[in-house]
Short mmCIF file of C-alpha atoms in Angstrom, two decimals:
data_model
loop_
_atom_site.label_atom_id
_atom_site.label_comp_id
_atom_site.label_asym_id
_atom_site.label_seq_id
_atom_site.Cartn_x
_atom_site.Cartn_y
_atom_site.Cartn_z
CA MET A 29 116.68 79.39 92.69
CA GLN A 30 115.40 82.91 93.08
CA PRO A 31 113.75 83.55 96.47
CA ALA A 32 110.01 84.10 96.35
CA VAL A 33 109.08 87.77 96.19
CA SER A 34 106.20 88.62 98.48
CA ASP A 35 103.77 91.35 97.56
CA PRO A 36 104.01 94.55 99.59
CA ASP A 37 101.29 95.08 102.18
CA TRP A 38 99.32 97.76 100.36
CA ASN A 39 97.21 98.58 103.41
CA GLU A 40 100.37 99.41 105.38
CA ILE A 41 101.63 101.49 102.45
CA TRP A 42 98.31 103.39 102.46
CA LYS A 43 98.60 103.99 106.21
CA GLU A 44 102.17 105.28 105.89
CA ARG A 45 101.29 107.64 103.04
CA GLN A 46 98.33 108.95 105.03
CA ARG A 47 100.59 109.44 108.06
CA LEU A 48 103.19 111.33 106.03
CA GLN A 49 100.55 113.54 104.45
CA GLU A 50 99.28 114.43 107.93
CA THR A 51 102.76 115.80 108.72
CA SER A 52 102.42 118.18 105.76
CA LYS A 53 99.28 119.85 107.04
CA ILE A 54 99.40 123.43 108.27
CA GLU A 55 98.68 123.94 111.96
CA GLY A 56 95.67 126.15 112.50
CA ASP A 57 94.39 126.13 108.89
CA PRO A 58 90.62 126.34 109.42
CA SER A 59 89.62 126.07 105.75
CA HIS A 60 88.85 122.33 105.93
CA ASN A 61 86.95 122.37 109.22
CA TRP A 62 83.62 121.10 107.86
CA ASP A 63 81.87 121.54 111.19
CA LYS A 64 81.88 125.26 110.39
CA LYS A 65 78.85 126.25 108.34
CA GLU A 66 80.70 129.06 106.53
CA ASN A 67 83.34 126.60 105.26
CA ALA A 68 80.66 124.16 104.13
CA GLU A 69 78.77 126.97 102.35
CA ARG A 70 81.98 128.11 100.60
CA TYR A 71 82.72 124.56 99.46
CA ASP A 72 79.13 124.08 98.33
CA ALA A 73 79.05 127.36 96.37
CA ASN A 74 82.28 126.48 94.54
CA ALA A 75 81.22 122.89 93.94
CA ARG A 76 77.86 123.71 92.37
CA SER A 77 79.52 125.20 89.30
CA GLU A 78 82.97 123.62 89.44
CA TYR A 79 81.85 120.02 89.76
CA ASP A 80 78.71 120.07 87.61
CA ASP A 81 80.31 118.24 84.69
CA ARG A 82 82.05 115.71 86.94
CA VAL A 83 78.84 115.08 88.88
CA GLN A 84 76.91 114.40 85.67
CA ARG A 85 79.62 112.00 84.48
CA THR A 86 79.74 110.31 87.88
CA ILE A 87 75.97 109.76 87.92
CA ALA A 88 76.12 108.42 84.35
CA PHE A 89 78.53 105.70 85.54
CA LEU A 90 76.12 104.40 88.21
CA PRO A 91 73.64 101.55 87.60
CA LEU A 92 70.63 103.58 88.71
CA SER A 93 67.03 102.43 88.96
CA ARG A 94 63.92 103.79 90.66
CA ASN A 95 64.09 101.04 93.29
CA ALA A 96 67.81 101.41 94.00
CA ARG A 97 68.98 102.19 97.52
CA VAL A 98 72.16 104.30 97.64
CA LEU A 99 74.78 104.74 100.36
CA ASP A 100 76.91 107.90 99.84
CA ILE A 101 80.00 107.89 102.08
CA GLY A 102 81.56 111.30 102.68
CA ALA A 103 78.55 113.03 101.16
CA GLY A 104 79.66 116.59 101.92
CA PRO A 105 76.90 119.13 101.22
CA GLY A 106 75.07 116.65 98.99
CA ILE A 107 76.99 117.13 95.72
CA LEU A 108 75.93 113.62 94.65
CA ALA A 109 73.19 112.79 97.16
CA LEU A 110 70.88 115.64 96.09
CA PRO A 111 70.85 114.97 92.31
CA LEU A 112 70.69 111.20 92.94
CA ALA A 113 67.72 111.32 95.33
CA PRO A 114 64.98 111.92 92.70
CA LEU A 115 66.36 109.06 90.59
CA VAL A 116 66.35 106.32 93.26
CA ARG A 117 64.30 104.92 96.13
CA ASP A 118 66.40 106.45 98.92
CA VAL A 119 69.86 107.77 99.76
CA THR A 120 71.74 107.43 103.04
CA ALA A 121 74.38 110.16 103.32
CA VAL A 122 77.24 109.52 105.74
CA GLU A 123 78.99 112.81 106.54
CA PRO A 124 80.84 113.78 109.75
CA GLY A 125 80.91 117.57 109.23
CA ALA A 126 78.09 119.34 111.05
CA GLY A 127 78.28 122.28 108.63
CA MET A 128 78.10 119.98 105.61
CA VAL A 129 75.07 118.14 107.01
CA GLU A 130 73.32 121.44 107.74
CA VAL A 131 73.86 122.65 104.15
CA LEU A 132 72.72 119.29 102.71
CA LYS A 133 69.51 119.34 104.78
CA LYS A 134 68.84 122.97 103.80
CA HIS A 135 69.09 122.13 100.10
CA ALA A 136 66.92 119.02 100.51
CA GLU A 137 64.21 121.03 102.28
CA ARG A 138 64.38 123.77 99.64
CA ASP A 139 64.01 121.24 96.83
CA GLY A 140 61.32 119.15 98.53
CA ILE A 141 63.58 116.07 98.73
CA ARG A 142 62.46 113.74 101.51
CA ASN A 143 64.28 110.49 100.77
CA ILE A 144 67.75 111.39 102.08
CA ALA A 145 68.74 110.16 105.55
CA CYS A 146 71.86 111.75 107.08
CA VAL A 147 74.27 109.93 109.40
CA GLN A 148 76.62 112.50 110.97
CA LYS A 149 79.63 110.28 111.62
CA THR A 150 82.90 109.30 110.00
CA TRP A 151 82.77 106.01 108.10
CA GLU A 152 85.05 104.49 110.75
CA GLU A 153 82.53 105.46 113.46
CA VAL A 154 79.53 104.03 111.62
CA ASP A 155 78.01 100.87 113.07
CA PRO A 156 76.08 99.37 110.13
CA ALA A 157 73.68 97.51 112.41
CA ARG A 158 72.79 100.63 114.37
CA ASP A 159 73.33 103.53 111.97
CA LEU A 160 72.44 102.07 108.57
CA ALA A 161 69.78 99.91 106.93
CA PRO A 162 71.80 97.64 104.64
CA PRO A 163 72.08 96.21 102.12
CA TYR A 164 72.42 98.98 99.53
CA ASP A 165 72.27 98.46 95.79
CA ILE A 166 74.90 101.15 95.19
CA VAL A 167 77.65 102.21 97.59
CA ILE A 168 79.61 105.35 96.65
CA ALA A 169 82.69 107.02 98.12
CA SER A 170 83.62 109.99 95.95
CA LEU A 171 86.83 111.86 96.85
CA SER A 172 86.28 110.83 100.47
CA LEU A 173 88.80 108.03 101.04
CA THR A 174 90.66 109.65 103.93
CA MET A 175 90.36 106.60 106.21
CA HIS A 176 93.57 105.47 107.88
CA ASP A 177 92.83 101.74 107.67
CA ILE A 178 91.54 101.59 104.10
CA ARG A 179 91.25 97.79 104.07
CA GLU A 180 88.85 97.86 107.01
CA ALA A 181 86.89 100.73 105.40
CA LEU A 182 86.59 98.90 102.08
CA ALA A 183 85.51 95.66 103.75
CA LYS A 184 82.72 97.57 105.50
CA MET A 185 81.63 99.13 102.18
CA ASP A 186 81.60 95.71 100.49
CA ALA A 187 79.58 94.21 103.35
CA ALA A 188 77.00 97.01 103.11
CA SER A 189 76.45 96.41 99.40
CA SER A 190 74.21 93.89 97.67
CA GLY A 191 74.97 95.34 94.24
CA SER A 192 78.06 97.39 93.39
CA VAL A 193 80.62 99.64 95.06
CA HIS A 194 81.93 102.76 93.29
CA LEU A 195 85.04 104.60 94.46
CA PHE A 196 86.24 107.83 92.87
CA TRP A 197 89.82 108.64 93.87
CA PHE A 198 92.91 110.42 92.59
CA ALA A 199 95.04 108.59 90.02
CA ASP A 200 97.71 111.31 90.10
CA MET A 201 98.40 114.43 92.13
CA PRO A 202 95.41 116.78 91.88
CA PHE A 203 95.98 120.47 91.14
CA TRP A 204 95.86 121.56 94.77
CA GLU A 205 98.39 118.89 95.76
CA ARG A 206 100.77 119.89 92.97
CA MET A 207 100.63 123.45 94.29
CA ASN A 208 101.51 122.18 97.77
CA SER A 209 104.34 120.10 96.37
CA ASP A 210 105.80 123.09 94.51
CA LEU A 211 105.54 125.49 97.45
CA TRP A 212 106.29 123.45 100.57
CA MET A 213 110.07 123.51 100.33
CA PRO A 214 110.43 127.25 99.49
CA LEU A 215 107.82 128.19 102.11
CA HIS A 216 108.53 125.78 104.94
CA GLY A 217 111.90 124.21 104.19
CA ARG A 218 110.53 120.68 104.15
CA GLN A 219 109.16 118.16 101.71
CA TYR A 220 105.47 117.89 100.95
CA TYR A 221 104.07 114.36 101.10
CA PRO A 222 101.09 113.61 98.83
CA GLY A 223 98.41 111.21 99.97
CA PRO A 224 97.91 107.66 98.69
CA LYS A 225 96.52 107.27 95.19
CA ALA A 226 94.41 104.81 93.20
CA ASP A 227 97.33 102.44 92.54
CA CYS A 228 97.53 101.83 96.28
CA LEU A 229 93.76 101.38 96.43
CA PHE A 230 93.87 98.78 93.65
CA GLY A 231 96.62 96.93 95.52
CA VAL A 232 94.59 96.78 98.74
CA LEU A 233 91.50 95.54 96.91
CA SER A 234 93.39 92.83 95.03
CA GLN A 235 94.87 91.57 98.30
CA MET A 236 91.29 91.36 99.62
CA GLY A 237 90.34 89.17 96.66
CA ILE A 238 88.45 91.98 94.94
CA PHE A 239 89.54 92.71 91.36
CA PRO A 240 87.82 95.95 90.33
CA ASP A 241 87.20 97.55 86.99
CA VAL A 242 89.01 100.87 86.68
CA THR A 243 88.14 103.78 84.37
CA MET A 244 90.12 107.00 84.21
CA MET A 245 88.38 110.34 83.84
CA PRO A 246 89.71 113.93 83.70
CA MET A 247 89.17 116.11 86.75
CA GLY A 248 89.41 119.89 86.77
CA LYS A 249 89.89 122.09 89.81
CA GLU A 250 89.11 125.81 89.86
CA TYR A 251 89.58 128.51 92.46
CA ARG A 252 87.42 131.60 91.83
CA PHE A 253 87.59 134.92 93.63
CA LEU A 254 86.23 138.43 93.18
CA SER A 255 89.70 140.00 93.37
CA ARG A 256 93.40 139.19 93.44
CA ASP A 257 93.52 140.41 97.04
CA GLU A 258 90.82 137.92 98.02
CA MET A 259 92.69 135.16 96.19
CA MET A 260 95.97 136.03 97.91
CA ALA A 261 94.32 136.13 101.33
CA PHE A 262 92.89 132.64 100.74
CA PHE A 263 96.16 131.07 99.59
CA THR A 264 98.22 132.88 102.22
CA LYS A 265 96.13 131.11 104.86
CA ARG A 266 95.95 127.84 102.91
CA PHE A 267 99.74 127.58 102.55
CA GLY A 268 100.56 128.87 106.02
CA ALA A 269 102.44 131.99 104.90
CA ALA A 270 103.28 134.30 107.79
CA THR A 271 106.18 136.50 106.63
CA PRO A 272 106.34 139.05 103.78
CA ALA A 273 108.90 136.82 102.01
CA GLN A 274 106.53 133.83 102.19
CA LYS A 275 103.63 135.90 100.86
CA LYS A 276 105.78 137.10 97.95
CA THR A 277 106.73 133.50 97.16
CA ILE A 278 103.05 132.61 96.87
CA GLU A 279 102.24 135.71 94.83
CA ASP A 280 105.11 135.02 92.39
CA TYR A 281 103.98 131.40 92.05
CA ILE A 282 100.29 132.14 91.50
CA ALA A 283 100.53 135.27 89.33
CA PRO A 284 101.31 133.48 86.02
CA MET A 285 98.29 131.18 86.52
CA ILE A 286 95.70 133.90 87.07
CA ARG A 287 93.16 134.64 84.37
CA ALA A 288 90.18 137.00 84.41
CA GLU A 289 86.69 135.68 83.70
CA GLY A 290 84.08 138.42 83.84
CA HIS A 291 84.27 139.99 87.29
CA GLU A 292 86.24 137.07 88.75
CA VAL A 293 89.88 136.00 88.88
CA VAL A 294 90.49 132.29 88.39
CA ILE A 295 93.26 129.72 88.56
CA SER A 296 92.72 126.12 87.54
CA GLY A 297 94.42 122.85 86.71
CA MET A 298 93.65 119.35 85.45
CA SER A 299 94.37 115.92 86.88
CA THR A 300 93.09 112.37 86.50
CA LEU A 301 90.44 110.65 88.57
CA ALA A 302 90.02 106.87 88.81
CA HIS A 303 86.59 105.26 88.99
CA VAL A 304 87.23 101.98 90.81
CA ARG A 305 84.20 99.69 90.91
CA TRP A 306 83.18 96.11 91.54
CA LYS A 307 80.01 94.05 91.77
CA LYS A 308 79.36 92.23 95.00
CA HIS A 309 79.63 88.74 93.47
CA GLN A 310 83.20 89.54 92.40
CA SER A 311 84.45 89.70 95.97
CA GLY A 312 86.28 86.69 97.26
#
């Protein structure tokens, strides 16, 4: 008789992949400090044009109604919360970055949107009884699944929902991660570890008794700058290049990708995004 094969613990696999990815981060890279308003404004400016098509497709996937209450986890500067607000009863935006929250509130005030409530905390820090007003008809986490204990995070999302939960996460390595993977060894002499992907997410959910529907959608990523010098300065900091040799490695890598569009220089790449969703009654 063959011994029984036990399933891997997908939550532990998620944790380990998150831990390994943390070891690949550059010390002192300030570009993802979302407490800083200038970083949030840069992200917001890029996202308004870059993500317009994805945002429209994302919204089209959601079961919206005028009476729907929406919980947007990892809302950023309101990429989804702002266009959703006029279509639903109210939106609660959970976002830990002070700069992101400031930009979101500025846009909401400018546009006369008064039905968005902001909770400036990580999802792990949120106490639903104190910080939220559940249940929500639609719970969304779009490109924001950076939680270490994803099983605990997903259970909290499911508990907050009376309708459906919608996760948007990477099915393969996104463009920026492929760049890291290509450059880490020549720049830093060590392997780059990508973060956990949608296969891991599906495994965790199935072990929770939740069997989601999954739809794949293309995802583009663009970096736009006014000059090659500005582009190089950005990626030099992003990839932690300190020496002339390291800077040349980045320049040689990026140069073939650069194209001119009007007064801007652009590099871009495609990857695949998974829309993972389930209705509350499907949970076990």
